[in-house]
Short mmCIF file of C-alpha atoms (C1' of nucleotides) in Angstrom, two decimals:
data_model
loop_
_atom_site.label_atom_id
_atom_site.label_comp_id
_atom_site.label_asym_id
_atom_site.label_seq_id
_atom_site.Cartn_x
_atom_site.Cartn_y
_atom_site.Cartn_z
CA UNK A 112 97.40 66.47 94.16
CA UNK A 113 95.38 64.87 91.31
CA UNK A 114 93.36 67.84 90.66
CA UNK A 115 97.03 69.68 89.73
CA UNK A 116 98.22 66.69 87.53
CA UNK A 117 95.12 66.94 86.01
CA UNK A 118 94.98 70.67 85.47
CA UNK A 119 98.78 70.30 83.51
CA UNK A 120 97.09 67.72 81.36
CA UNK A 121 94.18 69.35 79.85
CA UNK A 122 95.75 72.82 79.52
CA UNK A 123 98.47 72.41 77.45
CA UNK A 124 97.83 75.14 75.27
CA UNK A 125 97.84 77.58 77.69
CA UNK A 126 101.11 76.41 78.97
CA UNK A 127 101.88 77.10 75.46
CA UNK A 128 100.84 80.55 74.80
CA UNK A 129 101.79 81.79 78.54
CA UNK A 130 105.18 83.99 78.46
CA UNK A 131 107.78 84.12 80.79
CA UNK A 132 108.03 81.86 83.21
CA UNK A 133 106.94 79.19 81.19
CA UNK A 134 109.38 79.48 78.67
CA UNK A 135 111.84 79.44 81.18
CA UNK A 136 110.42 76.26 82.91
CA UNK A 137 110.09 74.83 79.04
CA UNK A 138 114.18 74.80 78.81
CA UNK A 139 113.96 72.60 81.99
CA UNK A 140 112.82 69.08 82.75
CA UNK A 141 110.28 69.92 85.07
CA UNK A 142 107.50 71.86 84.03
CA UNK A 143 105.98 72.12 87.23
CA UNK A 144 102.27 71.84 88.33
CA UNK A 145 99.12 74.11 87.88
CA UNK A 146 96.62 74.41 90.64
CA UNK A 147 93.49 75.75 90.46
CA UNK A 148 91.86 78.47 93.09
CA UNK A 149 88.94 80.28 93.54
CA UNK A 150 88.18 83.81 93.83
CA UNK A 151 89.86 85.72 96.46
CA UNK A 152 91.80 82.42 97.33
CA UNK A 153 95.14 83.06 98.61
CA UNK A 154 97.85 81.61 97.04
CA UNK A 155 100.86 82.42 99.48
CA UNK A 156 101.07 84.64 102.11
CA UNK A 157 103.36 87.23 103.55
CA UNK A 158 106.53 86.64 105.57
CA UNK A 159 106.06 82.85 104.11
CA UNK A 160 108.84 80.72 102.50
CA UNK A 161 109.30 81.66 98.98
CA UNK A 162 109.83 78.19 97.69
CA UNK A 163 107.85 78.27 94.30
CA UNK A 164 107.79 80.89 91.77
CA UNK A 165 104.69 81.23 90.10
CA UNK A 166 102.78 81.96 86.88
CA UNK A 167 99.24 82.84 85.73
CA UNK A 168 98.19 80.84 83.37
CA UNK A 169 94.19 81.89 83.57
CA UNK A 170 92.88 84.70 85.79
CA UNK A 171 94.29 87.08 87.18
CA UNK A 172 95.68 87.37 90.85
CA UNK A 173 96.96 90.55 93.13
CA UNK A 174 100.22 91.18 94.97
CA UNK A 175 98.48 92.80 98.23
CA UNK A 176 99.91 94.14 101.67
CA UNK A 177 97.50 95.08 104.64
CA UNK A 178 98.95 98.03 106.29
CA UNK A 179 98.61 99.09 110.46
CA UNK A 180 96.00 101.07 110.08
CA UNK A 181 93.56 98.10 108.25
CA UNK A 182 93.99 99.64 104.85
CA UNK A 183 95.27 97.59 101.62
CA UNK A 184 97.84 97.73 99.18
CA UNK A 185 97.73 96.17 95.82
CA UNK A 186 101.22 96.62 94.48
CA UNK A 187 100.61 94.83 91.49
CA UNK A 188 98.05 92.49 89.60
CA UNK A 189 99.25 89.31 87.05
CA UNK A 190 97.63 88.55 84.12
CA UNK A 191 98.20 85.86 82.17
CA UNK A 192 101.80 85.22 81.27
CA UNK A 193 102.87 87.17 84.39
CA UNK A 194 105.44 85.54 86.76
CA UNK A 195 104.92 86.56 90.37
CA UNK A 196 105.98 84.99 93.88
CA UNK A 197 110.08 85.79 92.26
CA UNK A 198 111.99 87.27 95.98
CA UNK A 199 115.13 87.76 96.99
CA UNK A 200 115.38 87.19 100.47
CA UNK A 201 114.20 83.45 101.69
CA UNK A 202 110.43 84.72 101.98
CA UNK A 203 107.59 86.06 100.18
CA UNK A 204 106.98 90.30 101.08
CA UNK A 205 103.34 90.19 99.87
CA UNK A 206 99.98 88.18 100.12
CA UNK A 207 99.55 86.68 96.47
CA UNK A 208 95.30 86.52 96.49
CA UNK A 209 93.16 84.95 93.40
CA UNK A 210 91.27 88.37 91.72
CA UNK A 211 88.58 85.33 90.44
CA UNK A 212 88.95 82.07 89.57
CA UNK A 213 92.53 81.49 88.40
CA UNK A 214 95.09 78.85 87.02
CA UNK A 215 98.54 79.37 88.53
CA UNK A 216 101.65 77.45 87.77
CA UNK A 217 104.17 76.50 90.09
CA UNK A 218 108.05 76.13 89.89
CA UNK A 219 110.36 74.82 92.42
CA UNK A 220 112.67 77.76 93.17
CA UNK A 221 115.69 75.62 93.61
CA UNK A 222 115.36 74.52 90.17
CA UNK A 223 115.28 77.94 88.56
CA UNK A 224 118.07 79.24 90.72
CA UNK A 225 120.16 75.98 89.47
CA UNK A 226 119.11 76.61 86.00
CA UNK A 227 120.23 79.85 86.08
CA UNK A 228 123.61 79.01 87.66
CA UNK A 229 124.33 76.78 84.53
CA UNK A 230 122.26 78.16 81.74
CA UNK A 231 123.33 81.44 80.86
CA UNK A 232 120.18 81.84 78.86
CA UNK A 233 117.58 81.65 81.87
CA UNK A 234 119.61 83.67 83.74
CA UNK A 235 119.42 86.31 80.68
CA UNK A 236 115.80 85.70 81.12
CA UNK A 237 115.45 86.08 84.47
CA UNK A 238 117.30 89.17 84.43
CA UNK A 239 115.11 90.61 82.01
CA UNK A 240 111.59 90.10 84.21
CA UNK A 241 112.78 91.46 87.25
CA UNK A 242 114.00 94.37 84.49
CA UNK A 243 110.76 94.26 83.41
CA UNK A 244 108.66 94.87 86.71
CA UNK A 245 111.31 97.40 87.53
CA UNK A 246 109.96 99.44 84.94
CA UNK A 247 106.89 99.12 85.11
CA UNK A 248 107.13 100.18 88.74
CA UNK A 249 108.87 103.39 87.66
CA UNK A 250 105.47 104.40 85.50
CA UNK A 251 103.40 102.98 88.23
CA UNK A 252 105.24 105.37 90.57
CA UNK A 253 105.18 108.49 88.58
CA UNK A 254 101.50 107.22 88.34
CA UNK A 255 100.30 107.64 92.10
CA UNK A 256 103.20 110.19 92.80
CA UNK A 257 102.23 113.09 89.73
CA UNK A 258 98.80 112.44 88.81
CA UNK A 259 95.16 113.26 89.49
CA UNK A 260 92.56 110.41 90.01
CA UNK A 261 90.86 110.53 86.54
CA UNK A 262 94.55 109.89 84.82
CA UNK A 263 95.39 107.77 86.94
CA UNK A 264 92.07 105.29 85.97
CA UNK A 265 93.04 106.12 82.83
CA UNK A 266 96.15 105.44 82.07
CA UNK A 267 95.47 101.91 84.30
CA UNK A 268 92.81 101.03 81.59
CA UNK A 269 95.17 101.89 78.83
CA UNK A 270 97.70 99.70 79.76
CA UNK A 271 95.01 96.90 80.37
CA UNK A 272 94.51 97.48 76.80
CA UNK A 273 97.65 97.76 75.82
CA UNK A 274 98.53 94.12 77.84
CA UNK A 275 95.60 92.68 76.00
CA UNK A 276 96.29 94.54 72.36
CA UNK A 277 92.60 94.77 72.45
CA UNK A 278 90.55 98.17 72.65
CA UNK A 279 87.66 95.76 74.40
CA UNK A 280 88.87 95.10 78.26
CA UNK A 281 87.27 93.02 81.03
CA UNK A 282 88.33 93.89 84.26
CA UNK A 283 89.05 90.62 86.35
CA UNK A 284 89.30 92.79 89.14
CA UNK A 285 86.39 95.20 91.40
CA UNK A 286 86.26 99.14 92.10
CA UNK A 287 87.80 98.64 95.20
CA UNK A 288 90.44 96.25 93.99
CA UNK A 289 91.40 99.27 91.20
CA UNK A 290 91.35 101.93 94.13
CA UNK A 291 93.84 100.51 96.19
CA UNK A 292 96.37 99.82 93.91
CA UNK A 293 95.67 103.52 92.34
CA UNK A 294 95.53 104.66 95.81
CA UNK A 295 92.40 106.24 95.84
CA UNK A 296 88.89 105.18 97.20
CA UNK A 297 86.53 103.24 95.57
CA UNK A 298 84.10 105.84 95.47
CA UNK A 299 86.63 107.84 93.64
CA UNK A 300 86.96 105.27 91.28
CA UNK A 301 83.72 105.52 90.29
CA UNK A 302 83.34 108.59 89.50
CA UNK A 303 86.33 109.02 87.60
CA UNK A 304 85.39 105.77 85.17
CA UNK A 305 82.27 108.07 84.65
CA UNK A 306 84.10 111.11 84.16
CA UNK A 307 86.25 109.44 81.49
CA UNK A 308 83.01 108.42 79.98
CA UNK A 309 81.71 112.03 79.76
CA UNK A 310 84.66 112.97 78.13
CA UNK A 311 84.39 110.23 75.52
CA UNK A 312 87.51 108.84 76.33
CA UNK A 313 86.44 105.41 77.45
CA UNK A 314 82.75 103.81 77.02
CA UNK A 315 81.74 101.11 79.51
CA UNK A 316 79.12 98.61 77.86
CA UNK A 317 78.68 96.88 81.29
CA UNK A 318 80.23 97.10 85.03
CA UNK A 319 83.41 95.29 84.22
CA UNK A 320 83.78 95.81 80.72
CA UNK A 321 85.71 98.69 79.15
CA UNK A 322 86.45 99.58 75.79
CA UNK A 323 89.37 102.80 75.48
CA UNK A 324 89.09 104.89 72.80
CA UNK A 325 92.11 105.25 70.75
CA UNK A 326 93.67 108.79 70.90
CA UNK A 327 91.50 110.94 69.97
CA UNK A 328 93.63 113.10 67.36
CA UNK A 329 91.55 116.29 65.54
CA UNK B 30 140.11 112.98 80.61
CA UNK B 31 143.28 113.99 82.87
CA UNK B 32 140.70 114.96 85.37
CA UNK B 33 139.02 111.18 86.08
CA UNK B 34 142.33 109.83 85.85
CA UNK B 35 143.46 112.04 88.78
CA UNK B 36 139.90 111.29 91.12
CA UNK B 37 140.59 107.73 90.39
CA UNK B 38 143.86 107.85 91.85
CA UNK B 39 143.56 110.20 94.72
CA UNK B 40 140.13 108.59 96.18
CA UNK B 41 141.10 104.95 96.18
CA UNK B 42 139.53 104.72 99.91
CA UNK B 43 136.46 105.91 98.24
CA UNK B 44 136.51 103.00 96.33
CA UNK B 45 137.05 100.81 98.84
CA UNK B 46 134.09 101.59 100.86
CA UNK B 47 131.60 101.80 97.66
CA UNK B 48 129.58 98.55 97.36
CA UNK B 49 127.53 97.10 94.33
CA UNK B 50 129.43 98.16 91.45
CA UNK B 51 132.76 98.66 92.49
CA UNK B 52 132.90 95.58 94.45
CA UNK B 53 131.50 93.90 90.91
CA UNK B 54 134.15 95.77 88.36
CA UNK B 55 136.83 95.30 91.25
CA UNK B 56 136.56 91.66 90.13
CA UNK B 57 137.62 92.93 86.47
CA UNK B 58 140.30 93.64 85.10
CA UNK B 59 138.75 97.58 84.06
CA UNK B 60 137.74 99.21 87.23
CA UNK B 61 136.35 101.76 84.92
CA UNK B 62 136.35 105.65 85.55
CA UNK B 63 136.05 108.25 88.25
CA UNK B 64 134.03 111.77 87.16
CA UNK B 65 133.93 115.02 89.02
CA UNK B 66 129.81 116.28 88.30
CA UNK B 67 128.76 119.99 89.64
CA UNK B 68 125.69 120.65 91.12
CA UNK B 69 122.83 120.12 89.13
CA UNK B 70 124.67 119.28 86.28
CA UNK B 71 123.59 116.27 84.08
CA UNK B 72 125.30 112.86 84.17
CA UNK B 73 123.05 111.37 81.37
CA UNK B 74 119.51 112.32 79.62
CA UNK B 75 116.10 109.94 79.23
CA UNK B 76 116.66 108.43 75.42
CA UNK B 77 120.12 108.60 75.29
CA UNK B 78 121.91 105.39 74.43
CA UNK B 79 122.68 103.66 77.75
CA UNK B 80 126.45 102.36 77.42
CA UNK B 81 127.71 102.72 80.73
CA UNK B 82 126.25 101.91 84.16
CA UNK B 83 127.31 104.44 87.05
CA UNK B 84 127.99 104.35 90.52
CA UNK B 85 127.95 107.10 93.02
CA UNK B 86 131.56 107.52 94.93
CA UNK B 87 130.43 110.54 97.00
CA UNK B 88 127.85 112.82 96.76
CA UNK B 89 124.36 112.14 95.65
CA UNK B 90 122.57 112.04 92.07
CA UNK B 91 118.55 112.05 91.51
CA UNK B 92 116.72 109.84 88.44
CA UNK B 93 114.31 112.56 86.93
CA UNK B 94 111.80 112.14 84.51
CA UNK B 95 109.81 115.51 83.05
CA UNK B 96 106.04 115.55 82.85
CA UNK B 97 104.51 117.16 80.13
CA UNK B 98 102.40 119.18 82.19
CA UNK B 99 106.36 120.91 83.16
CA UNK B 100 106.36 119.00 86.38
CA UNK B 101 109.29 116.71 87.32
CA UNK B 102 109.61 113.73 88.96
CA UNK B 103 112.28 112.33 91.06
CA UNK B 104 112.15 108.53 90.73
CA UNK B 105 115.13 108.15 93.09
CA UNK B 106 118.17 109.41 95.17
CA UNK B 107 121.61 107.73 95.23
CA UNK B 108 124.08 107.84 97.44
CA UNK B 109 127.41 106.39 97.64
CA UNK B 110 127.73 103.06 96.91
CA UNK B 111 124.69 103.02 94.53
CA UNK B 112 124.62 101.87 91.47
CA UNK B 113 122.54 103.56 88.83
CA UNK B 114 121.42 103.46 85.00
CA UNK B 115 121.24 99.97 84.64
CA UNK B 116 118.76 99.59 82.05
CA UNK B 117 116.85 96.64 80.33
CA UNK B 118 116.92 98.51 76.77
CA UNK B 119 119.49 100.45 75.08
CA UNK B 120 118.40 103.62 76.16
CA UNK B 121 118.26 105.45 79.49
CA UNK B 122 114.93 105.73 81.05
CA UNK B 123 115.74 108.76 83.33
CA UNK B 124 117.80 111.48 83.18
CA UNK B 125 120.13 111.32 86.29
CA UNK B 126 121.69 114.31 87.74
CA UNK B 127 123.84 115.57 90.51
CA UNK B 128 121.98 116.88 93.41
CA UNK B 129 125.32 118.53 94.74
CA UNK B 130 128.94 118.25 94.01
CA UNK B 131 129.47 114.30 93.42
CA UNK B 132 132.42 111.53 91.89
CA UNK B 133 130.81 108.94 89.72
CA UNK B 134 132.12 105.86 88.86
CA UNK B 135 131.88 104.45 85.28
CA UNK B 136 131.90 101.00 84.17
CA UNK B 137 131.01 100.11 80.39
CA UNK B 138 127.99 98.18 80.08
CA UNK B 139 129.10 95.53 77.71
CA UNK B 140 132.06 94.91 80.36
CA UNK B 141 129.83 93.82 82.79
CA UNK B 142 127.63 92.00 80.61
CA UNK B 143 130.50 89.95 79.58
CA UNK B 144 131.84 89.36 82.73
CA UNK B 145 128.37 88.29 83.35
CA UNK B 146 127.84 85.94 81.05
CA UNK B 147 131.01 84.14 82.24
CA UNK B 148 130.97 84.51 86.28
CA UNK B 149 127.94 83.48 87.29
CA UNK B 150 128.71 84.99 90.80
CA UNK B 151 128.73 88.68 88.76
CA UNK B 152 125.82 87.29 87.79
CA UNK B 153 124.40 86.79 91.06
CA UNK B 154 125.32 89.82 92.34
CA UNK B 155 123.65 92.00 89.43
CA UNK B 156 120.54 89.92 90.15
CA UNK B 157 120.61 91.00 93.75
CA UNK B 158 121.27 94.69 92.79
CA UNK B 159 118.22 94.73 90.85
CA UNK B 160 115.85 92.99 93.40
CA UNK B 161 117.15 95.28 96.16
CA UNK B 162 115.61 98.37 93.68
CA UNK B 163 112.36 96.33 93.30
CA UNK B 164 111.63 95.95 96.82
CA UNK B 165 112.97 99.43 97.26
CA UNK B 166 110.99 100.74 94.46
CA UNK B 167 107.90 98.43 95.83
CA UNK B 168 107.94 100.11 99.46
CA UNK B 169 108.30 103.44 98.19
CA UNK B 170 104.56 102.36 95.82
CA UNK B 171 103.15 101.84 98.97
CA UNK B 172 104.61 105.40 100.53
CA UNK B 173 103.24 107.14 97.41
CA UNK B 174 99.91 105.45 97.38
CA UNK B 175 98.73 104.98 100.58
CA UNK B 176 100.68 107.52 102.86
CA UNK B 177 99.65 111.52 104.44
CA UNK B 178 102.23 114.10 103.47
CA UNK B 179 103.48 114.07 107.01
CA UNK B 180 104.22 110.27 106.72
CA UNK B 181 105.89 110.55 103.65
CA UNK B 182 108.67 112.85 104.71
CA UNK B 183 109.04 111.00 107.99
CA UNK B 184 109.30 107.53 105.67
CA UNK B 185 111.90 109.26 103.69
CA UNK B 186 113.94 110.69 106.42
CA UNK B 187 113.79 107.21 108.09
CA UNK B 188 115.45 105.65 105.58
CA UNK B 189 117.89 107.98 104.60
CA UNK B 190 119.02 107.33 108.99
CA UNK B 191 118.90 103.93 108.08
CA UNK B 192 121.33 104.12 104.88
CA UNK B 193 123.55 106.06 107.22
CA UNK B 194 123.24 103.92 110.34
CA UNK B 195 123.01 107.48 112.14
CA UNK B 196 120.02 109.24 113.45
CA UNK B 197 121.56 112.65 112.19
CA UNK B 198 121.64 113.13 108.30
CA UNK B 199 122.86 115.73 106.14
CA UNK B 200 120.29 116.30 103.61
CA UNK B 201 122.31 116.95 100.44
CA UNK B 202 118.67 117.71 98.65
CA UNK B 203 116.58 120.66 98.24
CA UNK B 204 112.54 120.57 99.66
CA UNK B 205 112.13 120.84 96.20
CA UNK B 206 113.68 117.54 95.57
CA UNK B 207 112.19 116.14 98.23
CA UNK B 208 108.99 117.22 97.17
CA UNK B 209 109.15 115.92 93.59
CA UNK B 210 110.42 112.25 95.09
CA UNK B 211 107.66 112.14 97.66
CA UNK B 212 104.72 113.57 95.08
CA UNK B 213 104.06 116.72 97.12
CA UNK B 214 104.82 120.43 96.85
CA UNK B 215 107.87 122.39 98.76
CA UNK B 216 105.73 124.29 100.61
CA UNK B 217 103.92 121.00 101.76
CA UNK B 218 107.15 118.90 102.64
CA UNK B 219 108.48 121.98 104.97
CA UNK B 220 105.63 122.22 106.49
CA UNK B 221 105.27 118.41 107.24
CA UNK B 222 108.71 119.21 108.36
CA UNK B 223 108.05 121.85 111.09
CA UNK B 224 105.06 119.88 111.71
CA UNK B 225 107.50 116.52 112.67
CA UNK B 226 109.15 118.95 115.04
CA UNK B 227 106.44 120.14 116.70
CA UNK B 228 105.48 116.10 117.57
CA UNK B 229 108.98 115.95 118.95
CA UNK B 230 109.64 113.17 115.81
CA UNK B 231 112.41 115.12 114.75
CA UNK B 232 114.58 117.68 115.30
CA UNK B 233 116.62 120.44 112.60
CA UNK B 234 119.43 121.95 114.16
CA UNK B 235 120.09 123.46 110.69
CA UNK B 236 118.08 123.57 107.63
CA UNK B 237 119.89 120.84 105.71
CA UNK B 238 120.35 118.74 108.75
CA UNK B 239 117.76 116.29 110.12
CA UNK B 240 118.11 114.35 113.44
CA UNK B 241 115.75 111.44 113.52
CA UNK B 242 114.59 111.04 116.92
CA UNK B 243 114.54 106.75 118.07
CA UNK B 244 110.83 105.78 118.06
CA UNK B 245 109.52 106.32 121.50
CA UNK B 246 108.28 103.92 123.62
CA UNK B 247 106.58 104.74 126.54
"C1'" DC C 41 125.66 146.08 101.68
"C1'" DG C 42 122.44 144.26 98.24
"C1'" DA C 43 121.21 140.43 95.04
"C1'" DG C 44 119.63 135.90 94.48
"C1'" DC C 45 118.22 131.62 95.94
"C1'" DG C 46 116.08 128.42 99.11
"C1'" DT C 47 112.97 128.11 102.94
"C1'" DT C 48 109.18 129.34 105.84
"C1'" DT C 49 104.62 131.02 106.65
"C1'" DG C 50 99.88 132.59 105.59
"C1'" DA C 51 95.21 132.58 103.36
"C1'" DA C 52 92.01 130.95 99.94
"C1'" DC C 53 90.80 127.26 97.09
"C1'" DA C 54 90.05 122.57 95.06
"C1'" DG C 55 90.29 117.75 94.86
"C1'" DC C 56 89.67 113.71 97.07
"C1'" DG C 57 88.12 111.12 101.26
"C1'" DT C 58 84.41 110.15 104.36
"C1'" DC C 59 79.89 109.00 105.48
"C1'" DA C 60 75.39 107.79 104.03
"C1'" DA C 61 71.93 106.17 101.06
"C1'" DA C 62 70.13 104.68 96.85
"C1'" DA C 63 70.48 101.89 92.53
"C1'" DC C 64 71.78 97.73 90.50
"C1'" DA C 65 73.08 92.84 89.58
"C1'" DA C 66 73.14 88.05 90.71
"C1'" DG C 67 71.74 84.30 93.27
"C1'" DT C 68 68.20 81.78 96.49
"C1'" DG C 69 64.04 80.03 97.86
"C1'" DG C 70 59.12 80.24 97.82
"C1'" DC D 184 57.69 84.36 88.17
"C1'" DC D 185 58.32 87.12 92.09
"C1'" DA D 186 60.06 88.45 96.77
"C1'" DC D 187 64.14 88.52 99.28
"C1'" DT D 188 69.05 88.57 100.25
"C1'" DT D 189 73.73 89.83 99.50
"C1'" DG D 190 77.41 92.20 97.43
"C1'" DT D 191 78.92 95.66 94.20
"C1'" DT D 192 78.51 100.08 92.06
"C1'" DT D 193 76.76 104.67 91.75
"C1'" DT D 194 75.48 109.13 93.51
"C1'" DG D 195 75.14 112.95 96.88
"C1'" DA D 196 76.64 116.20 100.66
"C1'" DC D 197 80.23 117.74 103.50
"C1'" DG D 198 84.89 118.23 105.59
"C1'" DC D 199 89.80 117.84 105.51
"C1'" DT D 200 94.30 117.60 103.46
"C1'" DG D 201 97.30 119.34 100.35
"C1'" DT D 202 97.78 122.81 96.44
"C1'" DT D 203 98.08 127.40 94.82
"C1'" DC D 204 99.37 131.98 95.06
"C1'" DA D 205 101.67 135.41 97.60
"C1'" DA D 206 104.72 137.49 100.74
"C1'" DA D 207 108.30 137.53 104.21
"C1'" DC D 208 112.43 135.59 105.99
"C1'" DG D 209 117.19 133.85 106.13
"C1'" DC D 210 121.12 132.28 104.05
"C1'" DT D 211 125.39 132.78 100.99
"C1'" DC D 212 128.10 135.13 97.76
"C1'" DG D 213 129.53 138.81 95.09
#
DNA sequence: CGAGCGTTTGAACAGCGTCAAAACAAGTGG
DNA sequence: CCACTTGTTTTGACGCTGTTCAAACGCTCG
């Protein structure tokens, strides 16, 4: 794949700047491969072979499961940085989709697992992003379990911001993307990003563009 | 403490059945600590510095968080064999509790690091420990999200049959528990209850007891 | 027996989902 | 440049599910 060779060559600064995974893959000899796919592209699919680990290294992509009755799950989006694709068992339990057009990098995961068998130090590293989505599944749980649709668009957009250390956010993603992984409706959605905008908590210069408003204290 | 010295030695078989933990510090030399808890009474609180990791012998213990609205939230239930409070930072991000009268195992933390660091198959298995309580903690997302209130508690119930490998379970929890972990209200989970009946889904020879009828088909 | 707690049940209410339509943005072709 | 298409977002009206508040019931233990 020449397009993937090529994509590794003229991106090595965000190889660079990406967390995670990449750092890990940096302590090894192979550095993988970055592909490029287009929006809403899927990237692996459920019940498939988890042989790669992945990485974002532009874009942003969604962990999604379709459920019985037609309805979707979006357990998770990855930003840049974020390592997804990371099982188990021998294959993958969601459908990894392209939000827009992304950069993903791949790793064998043979060679991580071996890695981490002899280096001590990627296995510390590994341990500590599964840690990490742990937790953030614990607030993400407390999330759709405890609160009311307004807090729960809010406290989504504040940790965009937070992710992004930036009051300014662009959402990658669309009202209906937010609503199912806030378990809500996109309608709902909606009105809620207005209702937050009443309130002065967020403004919202365009459709996908947010900017939170720190804590208002006084 | 005369008292964990005593459950250590007169529950042996107990430790013997236990998996996760026990089978991990049964490969050290310090097989750590047995504790009697109470009902309700506290094992550890949120913030508090996070030196040992816990398993449940018998009994049951609950991972709470309080809201600041007064609510609570019950991120999970253990039951024997579990292994709880392992946490990325150095400080507990629950408070865990006995739901009834429970033993709980102790093992220091920086034990197990060590023996970590050195046995990559302790290694292995704390890996494994971890992703079982992300996919755990991913299907549960989906319950909270995307699930009625009738659904929820039939979810719930379903697993707790398939922890026991036994279509009849003693609940050691209250509806109020249950309520908390599923992101209803008591009155809402008994009624979903009595409602699960009425479909013939269940039955409740008692009010603690729960006999999970095998899907029909036909 | 009565006290206290957990559970069940009922009735009124509110929040969110559903359905429907309008407003808006972006791209296409004339 | 405008008309047209397509997809996303917003807004409105209504109904249902689950919450809230309240009371009754059933345990267990003193």
């Amino acid at each position: 794949m020449t397009n993937a060779a090529n994509a590794v060559r003229s991106n090595r600064c965000a190889w660079a700047n990406a967390t995670g995974l990449v750092q890990i893959a940096a302590g090894l000899a192979a550095p993988g491969v970055v592909i490029n796919f287009t929006a809403n592209e899927q990237i692996f699919g459920e019940n498939e072979p988890a042989d790669f680990i992945y990485t974002v290294v532009s874009g942003a992509t969604r962990s999604v499961r379709l459920l019985d009755d037609g309805r979707r799950h979006i357990g998770a989006f990855h930003l840049p940085g974020d390592v997804f694709g990371l099982e188990r068992g021998e294959a993958h339990r969601f459908t990894a989709e392209a939000v827009g057009g992304s950069r993903i990098g791949l790793v064998r995961r043979t060679v991580l697992e071996r890695a981490a068998e002899q280096d001590s130090d990627v296995a510390r590293r590994l341990r500590s992003l599964t840690a990490n989505a742990l937790e953030d599944l614990q607030d993400h749980m407390l999330l759709l379990g405890h609160r009311c649709a307004s807090q729960r668009v809010e406290l989504f957009l504040m940790r965009l911001a937070r992710r992004a250390a930036s009051a300014t956010v662009d959402l990658p993603m669309s009202r209906c993307d937010i609503a199912d992984h806030l378990g809500l409706t996109l309608e709902t959605v909606s009105r809620s990003l207005n209702q937050l905008v009443r309130d002065r908590t967020i403004e919202l210069p365009s459709v996908r563009r947010v900017v939170v408003r720190p804590a208002r204290s006084g």
